[in-house]
Amino acid sequence: MRNEQATQLLFDLSVPGRCGAEYPESDCPEFSSTACIPAEFLSDEPLPLPEVNEPDVIRHFTNLSTLNMSVDTHYYPLGSCTMKYNPKRHERLASIAGLVDLHPWQAEEDLQGMLQIQFEMQQMLGEIAGLPAVSLQPAAGAQGELTALLVASAYFKDRGENRTKVIFPNSAHGTNPASAALAGFDCIQLGAGKNGFVDLDELKEHLDEHTAVFMITNPNTLGLFEPEIGKISKMLHEVGGLVYIDGANMNAILGITRPGDFGGDMMHYNVHKTFTGPHGAGGPGSGPIAVRDFLADYLPGPVVARDEESGQYKLETPAKSIGRVRSFFGNVGILLRGYFYLRTLGGDGLKELSEHAVLNANYLKEKLKHILPVPNGERCMHEFVASAQHLQKELGISAMDIAKRLLDYGFHAPTVYFPLVVPEAIMVEPTETESKATLDAFAATIEKIIAEDPELLHTAPHSTPVSRPNDVQAARNPVLCWSPACDA
Ligand SMILES: Cc1ncc(COP(=O)(O)O)c(C=O)c1O
C-alpha cells in the first residue's frame, strides 16, 4: 500500500472539488491573500493544482520521506562520499536562535558573533590544511575546485604567464576536469600508473612553462596515499606550476599530515563530508578553499578579518579578488555544523577520528578480500576499491547486482563503477562512526548475496518501490515537473 502510494503524485490523488480547508478572507486588507500581488498578475481562472485534502497531503509527503535511505536510518558506506553520522548536538547548536535569526544584510556590528565563528573557521581550516588563506564561499567541493582554478588563473595572468594546461591522473573525480575546462584550461589526463599511482615519467613529459596546475586527490580515489606526492609537488614547482589537492578524502589524514606540508598550494574541503554536514541527493554542501599566502590576494571576497586594535570582526575583499562566487558568507548552515564539530573534537579528536576511519576500512577490506579482491594496495586509507570482475566472469554477478541486492538487506550500496580504472569497481568507505558489529553484518551480507541465485540478483532490489531505473535516461533526460504536457 505504502509503496503503491509512493509512485503516485499529488495530481494522481486529486479529486475535483476536494480541498483541505477554506478560511474566510482576512478582514485586515493588508493581510488579504491578494494584497501584495500586482493587479496585472491576478486572474480569476483557477490554477491547475491538485485538489486534495490535508490528511492526503501529509500522508503523501510523510510516506515519501520514509522511502529513501539516510545515515540516520541505514548503514551508508558510499565510497568517496564520507557518509558519517551527523552528531545531533551540532545540529542543535547550529540551530540556536542567535544564529539562525540573523540576516546577512545586518550591519557588521550586529553580526560580530557570526563573523567571529567564520573567522575562527577560516583559521582552523587554514591550520588543518597547512595553507593559511581561506575562503568559505564555495558551496560544494566542485565549486571549490573551480574557484581555486580561477584564483590560479588570476595569479598567472597577473604575473604575465601564459599557462594553459591542467593535468590530472586517470583516477581523478570527474569534477576535476570539469572544473578545469570551465575555468578555461586545457585538460590533460595521465595514463594508468603502476599500482594506481602517478607515473612520474609520464607527468614529466607534460611539464613546461605552459603547465598551470596539477590536480590530485590525496589519498587518491583508490583509497591510497600517493607515496611520491612530495616529489610530484617539487616537479610542478620547478616549472612554476601549482599543485591542487582535492580534499574530498581529508577524512583519512586529519591531524596526521597536511596538504600544505606535502607540497599542495591550493585545496578544497568538503565540509559536508569530512566535518559532518548532512548531505546527499545534491545538497546542501560547503567547499571552502585554502591556499598559500601568495595566492591570498586573489581569493573571492569578502573574507572575514579581525581588527587587531578594536578586536572587531569585519568583512574585507582581497586586493586582487576574483570576485564573489556565492551570495553572502557561503553556505552558513553547513559551515556552522562543521565549526561546532571541529570545536568539539579539537586537534587530538580529529587525529583519532582519521585513525579510526582508516582502521575500519582496513578491517572491512580484510574481511571481504577473499570474495571481493582489492587490485591496488595491501593497506588502504579510509576507503578501498574492490573488484567484482571475477564474479562477473565466473557467475555473471556484476558490481551493480551486489549493490542493488544490498538495498533489500537494509544497507545503502557502496559506490560502484568509480574510479573507472578498476573493472567492476565497488568502492567502500565505512567511516569511523560505525561499530565492528555493523561492519561484520555488512561483510556477512555481501557473502550471503554472492551465494544467492544470480537470477535473483539481476532483478534486485525487490523491496523498493522502484527497482532498476534507467540511470542513463534519468540523467540525460530528466523529467522534473508534472504537467499534462510532460506525459505527451
Ligand atoms: C574525490 C572527489 N572530488 C570532488 C568531489 C566533488 O565534491 P562535491 O560533491 O561537494 O561537489 C567529490 C564528490 O563526490 C569527490 O568524491
Coordinates of C-alpha atoms and ligand atoms in Angstrom, one line a residue:
M1 CA 0.0 0.0 0.0
R2 CA 2.7 2.4 1.0
N3 CA 4.9 1.6 -2.0
E4 CA 1.9 1.9 -4.3
Q5 CA 1.2 5.4 -2.9
A6 CA 4.8 6.4 -3.2
T7 CA 4.7 6.0 -7.0
Q8 CA 1.7 8.3 -7.1
L9 CA 1.8 12.1 -7.4
L10 CA -0.5 14.5 -5.7
F11 CA -2.0 15.0 -9.1
D12 CA -2.9 11.3 -9.1
L13 CA -4.7 11.7 -5.8
S14 CA -6.6 14.8 -6.9
V15 CA -10.4 14.6 -6.7
P16 CA -12.4 17.5 -8.3
G17 CA -13.8 19.8 -5.5
R18 CA -11.8 18.3 -2.7
C19 CA -9.8 20.7 -0.5
G20 CA -8.2 20.9 2.9
A21 CA -9.9 23.9 4.5
E22 CA -11.4 27.1 3.4
Y23 CA -10.7 30.2 5.5
P24 CA -12.7 33.4 5.4
E25 CA -10.9 36.3 3.6
S26 CA -9.0 38.3 6.2
D27 CA -10.8 41.5 7.3
C28 CA -7.4 43.3 7.5
P29 CA -6.9 44.4 3.9
E30 CA -3.1 44.3 4.1
F31 CA -3.2 40.6 5.0
S32 CA -5.7 39.6 2.3
S33 CA -4.3 36.8 0.1
T34 CA -4.0 39.1 -2.9
A35 CA -2.9 42.3 -1.2
C36 CA 0.8 42.1 -2.3
I37 CA 0.2 40.7 -5.8
P38 CA 0.2 43.4 -8.6
A39 CA -3.1 43.6 -10.3
E40 CA -1.7 42.6 -13.7
F41 CA -0.8 39.2 -12.3
L42 CA -4.2 38.4 -10.8
S43 CA -6.6 36.1 -12.6
D44 CA -10.0 34.7 -12.0
E45 CA -9.0 31.4 -13.7
P46 CA -8.4 28.6 -11.2
L47 CA -4.8 27.3 -11.2
P48 CA -4.3 23.7 -12.4
L49 CA -3.4 22.5 -8.9
P50 CA -4.2 19.1 -7.4
E51 CA -7.4 19.1 -5.4
V52 CA -6.6 17.1 -2.2
N53 CA -7.4 17.2 1.5
E54 CA -4.9 17.9 4.3
P55 CA -4.5 14.3 5.5
D56 CA -3.8 13.1 2.0
V57 CA -1.1 15.7 1.6
I58 CA 0.5 14.9 4.9
R59 CA 0.4 11.2 4.4
H60 CA 1.8 11.6 0.9
F61 CA 4.9 13.6 2.0
T62 CA 5.4 11.6 5.2
N63 CA 5.4 8.4 3.3
L64 CA 7.7 9.8 0.6
S65 CA 10.2 10.9 3.3
T66 CA 10.5 7.3 4.6
L67 CA 11.3 5.7 1.3
N68 CA 14.9 6.9 0.9
M69 CA 17.9 5.7 2.9
S70 CA 19.8 8.0 5.1
V71 CA 22.7 7.9 7.5
D72 CA 20.1 8.2 10.3
T73 CA 18.3 5.1 9.1
H74 CA 20.8 2.8 7.4
Y75 CA 24.5 2.0 7.1
Y76 CA 25.7 4.0 4.2
P77 CA 29.2 3.0 3.0
L78 CA 29.2 5.1 -0.1
G79 CA 32.8 5.4 -1.3
S80 CA 34.2 8.9 -1.8
C81 CA 31.2 10.5 0.0
T82 CA 32.1 10.1 3.7
M83 CA 28.6 9.4 4.8
K84 CA 29.4 9.5 8.5
Y85 CA 27.0 10.0 11.3
N86 CA 26.0 13.7 11.8
P87 CA 26.0 14.3 15.6
K88 CA 22.7 15.8 16.7
R89 CA 24.5 18.1 19.2
H90 CA 25.9 20.1 16.3
E91 CA 22.6 20.2 14.6
R92 CA 21.1 21.7 17.8
L93 CA 24.0 24.2 18.2
A94 CA 23.8 25.3 14.6
S95 CA 20.0 26.0 15.1
I96 CA 20.2 28.3 18.0
A97 CA 18.1 31.4 17.5
G98 CA 21.0 33.9 17.8
L99 CA 22.5 32.2 14.7
V100 CA 19.5 31.3 12.5
D101 CA 17.6 34.5 13.1
L102 CA 20.5 36.7 11.8
H103 CA 20.1 38.4 8.4
P104 CA 23.2 38.8 6.3
W105 CA 22.3 42.4 5.5
Q106 CA 22.5 43.3 9.1
A107 CA 25.3 45.8 10.0
E108 CA 28.7 44.3 10.8
E109 CA 28.4 45.5 14.4
D110 CA 25.3 43.3 14.8
L111 CA 27.0 40.3 13.3
Q112 CA 30.0 40.1 15.4
G113 CA 29.3 36.6 16.8
M114 CA 28.7 35.1 13.4
L115 CA 31.7 36.8 12.0
Q116 CA 33.9 35.5 14.8
I117 CA 32.7 32.0 14.1
Q118 CA 33.6 32.5 10.4
F119 CA 36.9 34.0 11.2
E120 CA 37.8 31.1 13.5
M121 CA 36.5 28.6 10.9
Q122 CA 38.9 30.2 8.4
Q123 CA 41.8 29.9 10.9
M124 CA 41.0 26.3 11.8
L125 CA 40.7 25.2 8.1
G126 CA 43.9 27.0 7.3
E127 CA 45.7 25.2 10.2
I128 CA 44.4 21.7 9.2
A129 CA 45.4 22.4 5.6
G130 CA 48.8 23.9 6.3
L131 CA 47.6 26.6 3.9
P132 CA 46.9 29.9 5.6
A133 CA 44.5 31.8 3.4
V134 CA 40.9 30.6 3.3
S135 CA 37.6 31.5 1.6
L136 CA 34.5 29.9 3.0
Q137 CA 32.4 30.9 0.0
P138 CA 32.2 27.9 -2.3
A139 CA 29.0 25.9 -1.8
A140 CA 30.4 22.5 -2.7
G141 CA 33.6 20.7 -3.4
A142 CA 33.2 21.1 -7.2
Q143 CA 32.7 24.8 -6.8
G144 CA 35.8 24.9 -4.5
E145 CA 37.8 23.4 -7.4
L146 CA 36.5 25.9 -9.9
T147 CA 37.2 28.8 -7.5
A148 CA 40.7 27.7 -6.8
L149 CA 41.4 27.3 -10.5
L150 CA 40.1 30.8 -11.2
V151 CA 42.4 32.0 -8.4
A152 CA 45.3 30.3 -10.1
S153 CA 44.3 31.7 -13.5
A154 CA 44.2 35.3 -12.0
Y155 CA 47.6 34.7 -10.3
F156 CA 49.3 33.6 -13.6
K157 CA 47.7 36.4 -15.5
D158 CA 48.9 38.9 -13.0
R159 CA 52.4 37.5 -13.5
G160 CA 52.1 37.7 -17.3
E161 CA 52.4 34.0 -17.7
N162 CA 50.6 32.1 -20.3
R163 CA 49.8 28.8 -18.6
T164 CA 47.1 26.8 -20.2
K165 CA 47.4 23.2 -19.0
V166 CA 45.8 21.4 -16.1
I167 CA 47.0 17.8 -15.6
F168 CA 45.3 15.1 -13.5
P169 CA 45.6 11.3 -13.0
N170 CA 43.1 8.9 -14.7
S171 CA 41.6 8.1 -11.3
A172 CA 40.5 11.8 -10.8
H173 CA 37.0 12.5 -9.8
G174 CA 35.0 13.8 -12.8
T175 CA 34.6 17.2 -11.2
N176 CA 38.4 17.9 -11.6
P177 CA 38.5 18.0 -15.4
A178 CA 35.0 19.6 -15.5
S179 CA 36.3 22.4 -13.2
A180 CA 39.5 22.9 -15.2
A181 CA 37.5 23.1 -18.5
L182 CA 35.1 25.5 -17.0
A183 CA 37.9 27.7 -15.8
G184 CA 39.2 27.8 -19.4
F185 CA 42.2 25.4 -19.1
D186 CA 43.1 22.6 -21.4
C187 CA 42.8 19.2 -19.7
I188 CA 45.5 16.6 -19.8
Q189 CA 44.7 13.1 -18.3
L190 CA 47.6 10.9 -17.4
G191 CA 47.5 7.1 -18.2
A192 CA 47.4 4.3 -15.7
G193 CA 50.5 4.4 -13.4
K194 CA 51.8 1.3 -11.6
N195 CA 49.6 0.2 -8.6
G196 CA 47.2 3.1 -9.3
F197 CA 49.8 5.8 -8.6
V198 CA 51.0 8.7 -10.7
D199 CA 53.7 7.7 -13.3
L200 CA 56.4 10.4 -12.7
D201 CA 58.0 9.9 -16.2
E202 CA 54.7 10.5 -17.9
L203 CA 54.0 13.5 -15.7
K204 CA 57.4 15.0 -16.6
E205 CA 56.5 14.9 -20.3
H206 CA 53.7 17.4 -19.7
L207 CA 55.6 19.8 -17.5
D208 CA 56.8 23.1 -19.1
E209 CA 56.3 26.8 -19.0
H210 CA 52.6 26.3 -20.1
T211 CA 51.7 24.0 -17.2
A212 CA 49.3 25.7 -14.8
V213 CA 48.1 23.2 -12.2
F214 CA 48.4 19.5 -11.3
M215 CA 45.2 18.4 -9.6
I216 CA 45.3 15.3 -7.4
T217 CA 43.1 13.8 -4.8
N218 CA 45.2 12.6 -1.9
P219 CA 44.6 10.0 -0.5
N220 CA 43.6 9.2 -4.1
T221 CA 40.3 7.8 -5.3
L222 CA 41.7 4.2 -4.9
G223 CA 42.0 4.9 -1.2
L224 CA 45.8 5.1 -1.4
F225 CA 48.2 7.8 -0.2
E226 CA 50.4 8.9 -3.2
P227 CA 53.9 7.9 -2.0
E228 CA 55.6 10.3 -4.3
I229 CA 53.4 13.4 -3.6
G230 CA 56.4 15.4 -2.3
K231 CA 58.4 14.6 -5.4
I232 CA 55.4 15.4 -7.7
S233 CA 54.9 18.8 -6.0
K234 CA 58.6 19.6 -6.4
M235 CA 58.4 18.8 -10.1
L236 CA 55.5 21.1 -10.5
H237 CA 57.1 23.9 -8.6
E238 CA 60.3 23.6 -10.6
V239 CA 58.4 24.6 -13.8
G240 CA 56.4 27.3 -12.0
G241 CA 53.2 25.4 -11.8
L242 CA 50.8 24.9 -8.8
V243 CA 49.6 21.8 -7.0
Y244 CA 45.9 21.4 -6.3
I245 CA 44.9 18.9 -3.6
D246 CA 41.3 17.7 -4.0
G247 CA 40.4 17.4 -0.3
A248 CA 37.4 15.1 -0.6
N249 CA 39.4 12.4 1.2
M250 CA 40.7 14.5 4.1
N251 CA 38.9 12.1 6.5
A252 CA 41.9 9.9 6.3
I253 CA 44.6 12.3 7.2
L254 CA 43.3 15.0 9.7
G255 CA 45.9 15.9 12.2
I256 CA 48.3 13.4 10.7
T257 CA 49.6 15.2 7.6
R258 CA 48.7 18.4 5.8
P259 CA 48.3 19.2 2.1
G260 CA 50.5 22.3 2.6
D261 CA 53.2 20.1 4.1
F262 CA 53.3 17.7 1.3
G263 CA 53.5 20.4 -1.4
G264 CA 49.9 21.4 -2.2
D265 CA 49.4 25.1 -3.0
M266 CA 45.6 25.1 -3.0
M267 CA 42.9 22.7 -1.8
H268 CA 39.2 22.4 -1.1
Y269 CA 37.4 20.8 1.8
N270 CA 34.1 19.1 1.6
V271 CA 32.8 20.3 5.0
H272 CA 29.6 18.3 4.4
K273 CA 31.6 15.1 4.2
T274 CA 34.6 15.5 6.5
F275 CA 33.1 17.7 9.1
T276 CA 29.6 16.1 9.2
G277 CA 27.2 18.4 7.4
P278 CA 24.2 16.2 6.5
H279 CA 24.3 15.7 2.7
G280 CA 23.1 13.6 -0.1
A281 CA 20.7 14.0 -3.0
G282 CA 22.6 17.0 -4.3
G283 CA 22.9 19.2 -1.3
P284 CA 23.5 21.1 0.8
G285 CA 27.2 21.5 0.7
S286 CA 30.2 23.6 1.6
G287 CA 33.5 23.6 -0.2
P288 CA 35.9 26.2 1.3
I289 CA 39.3 26.6 -0.2
A290 CA 42.7 27.1 1.4
V291 CA 45.6 28.5 -0.5
R292 CA 49.2 29.6 0.1
D293 CA 49.8 33.2 1.3
F294 CA 51.0 34.4 -2.2
L295 CA 47.5 33.5 -3.6
A296 CA 45.6 35.2 -0.8
D297 CA 45.0 38.4 -2.7
Y298 CA 43.1 36.6 -5.4
L299 CA 40.5 34.8 -3.2
P300 CA 36.9 35.6 -3.6
G301 CA 35.6 38.3 -1.3
P302 CA 34.6 39.1 1.2
V303 CA 36.7 37.2 3.7
V304 CA 36.4 37.8 7.5
A305 CA 39.3 39.8 9.1
R306 CA 39.9 40.9 12.7
D307 CA 41.0 44.4 13.6
E308 CA 43.8 43.9 16.0
E309 CA 43.2 47.2 17.8
S310 CA 39.5 47.1 18.4
G311 CA 39.1 43.3 18.3
Q312 CA 36.2 43.8 15.9
Y313 CA 35.5 41.4 13.0
K314 CA 34.9 42.9 9.6
L315 CA 34.3 41.8 6.0
E316 CA 37.2 42.5 3.6
T317 CA 37.6 42.0 -0.1
P318 CA 41.2 40.8 -1.0
A319 CA 43.1 43.3 -3.2
K320 CA 43.0 41.4 -6.5
S321 CA 39.9 39.3 -5.7
I322 CA 38.4 37.2 -8.5
G323 CA 35.0 38.5 -7.1
R324 CA 32.2 36.7 -5.4
V325 CA 31.4 33.0 -6.1
R326 CA 28.5 32.7 -3.7
S327 CA 26.0 35.0 -2.1
F328 CA 26.8 36.4 1.4
F329 CA 29.1 34.2 3.5
G330 CA 28.8 30.8 1.8
N331 CA 26.5 28.0 3.0
V332 CA 26.4 29.1 6.6
G333 CA 24.2 26.3 7.9
I334 CA 26.8 23.7 6.9
L335 CA 29.7 25.8 8.0
L336 CA 28.2 26.1 11.5
R337 CA 27.8 22.4 11.8
G338 CA 31.4 22.0 10.8
Y339 CA 32.6 24.7 13.2
F340 CA 30.9 23.0 16.2
Y341 CA 32.2 19.6 15.1
L342 CA 35.8 21.0 14.9
R343 CA 35.4 22.8 18.3
T344 CA 34.1 19.6 19.9
L345 CA 36.8 17.3 18.6
G346 CA 39.8 19.6 18.8
G347 CA 43.2 18.5 17.3
D348 CA 43.5 15.2 19.2
G349 CA 40.0 14.2 18.4
L350 CA 40.4 14.9 14.7
K351 CA 43.5 12.7 14.6
E352 CA 41.7 10.0 16.4
L353 CA 38.8 10.1 14.0
S354 CA 41.1 9.7 11.0
E355 CA 42.9 6.8 12.7
H356 CA 39.5 5.1 13.3
A357 CA 38.3 5.7 9.7
V358 CA 41.5 4.1 8.4
L359 CA 41.2 1.2 10.9
N360 CA 37.6 0.5 9.9
A361 CA 38.4 0.5 6.2
N362 CA 41.3 -1.9 6.6
Y363 CA 39.2 -4.2 8.9
L364 CA 36.4 -4.4 6.3
K365 CA 38.8 -4.8 3.4
E366 CA 40.5 -7.8 5.2
K367 CA 37.1 -9.4 5.9
L368 CA 35.9 -9.1 2.3
K369 CA 39.1 -9.6 0.2
H370 CA 38.6 -13.4 -0.2
I371 CA 35.3 -12.7 -2.1
L372 CA 36.0 -9.1 -3.3
P373 CA 39.7 -8.7 -4.1
V374 CA 41.2 -5.3 -4.0
P375 CA 43.6 -4.9 -7.0
N376 CA 45.6 -2.0 -5.7
G377 CA 47.3 -1.7 -2.4
E378 CA 47.9 -4.0 0.5
R379 CA 46.8 -1.4 3.0
C380 CA 44.2 1.2 2.4
M381 CA 43.4 4.6 3.9
H382 CA 39.8 5.5 4.8
E383 CA 38.3 3.5 1.9
F384 CA 39.1 0.8 -0.6
V385 CA 38.1 -0.2 -4.1
A386 CA 37.3 -3.9 -4.6
S387 CA 36.6 -5.5 -7.9
A388 CA 33.7 -7.9 -8.8
Q389 CA 35.3 -8.8 -12.1
H390 CA 35.9 -12.4 -11.3
L391 CA 32.3 -12.8 -10.1
Q392 CA 31.1 -11.3 -13.3
K393 CA 33.2 -13.7 -15.3
E394 CA 32.5 -16.8 -13.3
L395 CA 28.9 -16.3 -12.1
G396 CA 27.6 -13.4 -14.1
I397 CA 27.2 -11.3 -10.9
S398 CA 28.1 -7.7 -11.5
A399 CA 29.0 -4.9 -9.1
M400 CA 25.6 -3.4 -9.8
D401 CA 23.8 -6.7 -8.9
I402 CA 25.6 -6.7 -5.5
A403 CA 24.9 -3.0 -4.9
K404 CA 21.2 -3.4 -5.7
R405 CA 20.7 -6.5 -3.7
L406 CA 22.3 -4.8 -0.6
L407 CA 19.3 -2.5 -0.6
D408 CA 17.0 -5.5 0.1
Y409 CA 19.0 -6.3 3.2
G410 CA 18.8 -2.7 4.5
F411 CA 22.3 -1.4 3.6
H412 CA 22.9 1.5 1.3
A413 CA 25.0 0.4 -1.6
P414 CA 28.7 1.3 -1.8
T415 CA 29.8 3.5 -4.8
V416 CA 30.1 1.3 -8.0
Y417 CA 31.9 1.8 -11.3
F418 CA 34.1 4.6 -9.9
P419 CA 37.0 5.1 -10.2
L420 CA 36.9 4.0 -13.8
V421 CA 40.4 2.4 -13.6
V422 CA 39.1 -0.6 -11.6
P423 CA 36.8 -3.0 -13.6
E424 CA 33.5 -3.8 -11.8
A425 CA 34.6 -1.4 -9.1
I426 CA 32.9 -1.5 -5.6
M427 CA 34.2 1.4 -3.6
V428 CA 33.6 1.1 0.2
E429 CA 34.0 3.9 2.7
P430 CA 32.9 2.6 6.1
T431 CA 33.7 5.8 8.1
E432 CA 34.8 6.0 11.7
T433 CA 31.3 6.2 13.1
E434 CA 30.4 2.6 12.5
S435 CA 30.8 -0.2 15.1
K436 CA 32.5 -3.5 14.5
A437 CA 29.1 -5.2 14.7
T438 CA 27.8 -3.1 11.7
L439 CA 30.9 -3.8 9.7
D440 CA 30.6 -7.6 10.4
A441 CA 27.0 -7.6 9.5
F442 CA 27.8 -5.8 6.2
A443 CA 30.5 -8.3 5.3
A444 CA 28.3 -11.2 6.2
T445 CA 25.5 -9.9 4.0
I446 CA 27.9 -9.5 1.0
E447 CA 29.0 -13.1 1.5
K448 CA 25.3 -14.2 1.6
I449 CA 24.5 -12.2 -1.6
I450 CA 27.3 -13.8 -3.6
A451 CA 26.0 -17.2 -2.6
E452 CA 22.5 -16.4 -3.9
D453 CA 21.0 -17.3 -7.2
P454 CA 22.4 -14.8 -9.8
E455 CA 18.9 -14.6 -11.4
L456 CA 17.6 -13.2 -8.1
L457 CA 20.3 -10.6 -8.1
H458 CA 19.9 -9.4 -11.6
T459 CA 16.4 -8.2 -10.8
A460 CA 17.1 -6.8 -7.3
P461 CA 16.1 -4.8 -5.4
H462 CA 12.8 -6.5 -4.7
S463 CA 11.8 -4.4 -1.7
T464 CA 11.8 -0.9 -3.0
P465 CA 9.1 1.0 -4.9
V466 CA 11.3 1.5 -7.9
S467 CA 13.7 -1.3 -8.8
R468 CA 16.2 -0.5 -11.6
P469 CA 15.6 2.9 -13.1
N470 CA 17.3 3.5 -16.4
D471 CA 20.3 5.5 -14.9
V472 CA 21.4 7.0 -18.3
Q473 CA 17.9 8.0 -19.3
A474 CA 17.3 9.5 -15.8
A475 CA 20.5 11.6 -16.1
R476 CA 20.3 12.6 -19.7
N477 CA 16.6 13.2 -20.0
P478 CA 15.4 14.2 -16.5
V479 CA 11.7 15.0 -16.2
L480 CA 11.5 17.2 -13.1
C481 CA 8.0 18.6 -13.4
W482 CA 4.5 17.2 -13.8
S483 CA 2.1 18.7 -16.2
P484 CA -0.1 17.1 -18.8
A485 CA 2.5 18.2 -21.4
C486 CA 5.2 16.0 -19.8
D487 CA 3.1 12.9 -20.5
A488 CA 3.0 13.7 -24.2
Ligands
LIG1 C1 37.2 13.0 -5.0 C2 36.1 14.0 -5.1 N1 36.4 15.2 -5.5 C3 35.4 16.2 -5.7 C4 34.1 15.9 -5.3 C5 33.1 17.0 -5.5 O1 32.5 17.4 -4.3 P1 31.0 17.9 -4.2 O2 30.1 16.8 -4.4 O3 30.9 18.6 -2.8 O4 30.8 19.0 -5.3 C6 33.7 14.6 -4.9 C7 32.3 14.3 -4.6 O5 31.9 13.2 -4.5 C8 34.8 13.7 -4.7 O6 34.5 12.4 -4.3

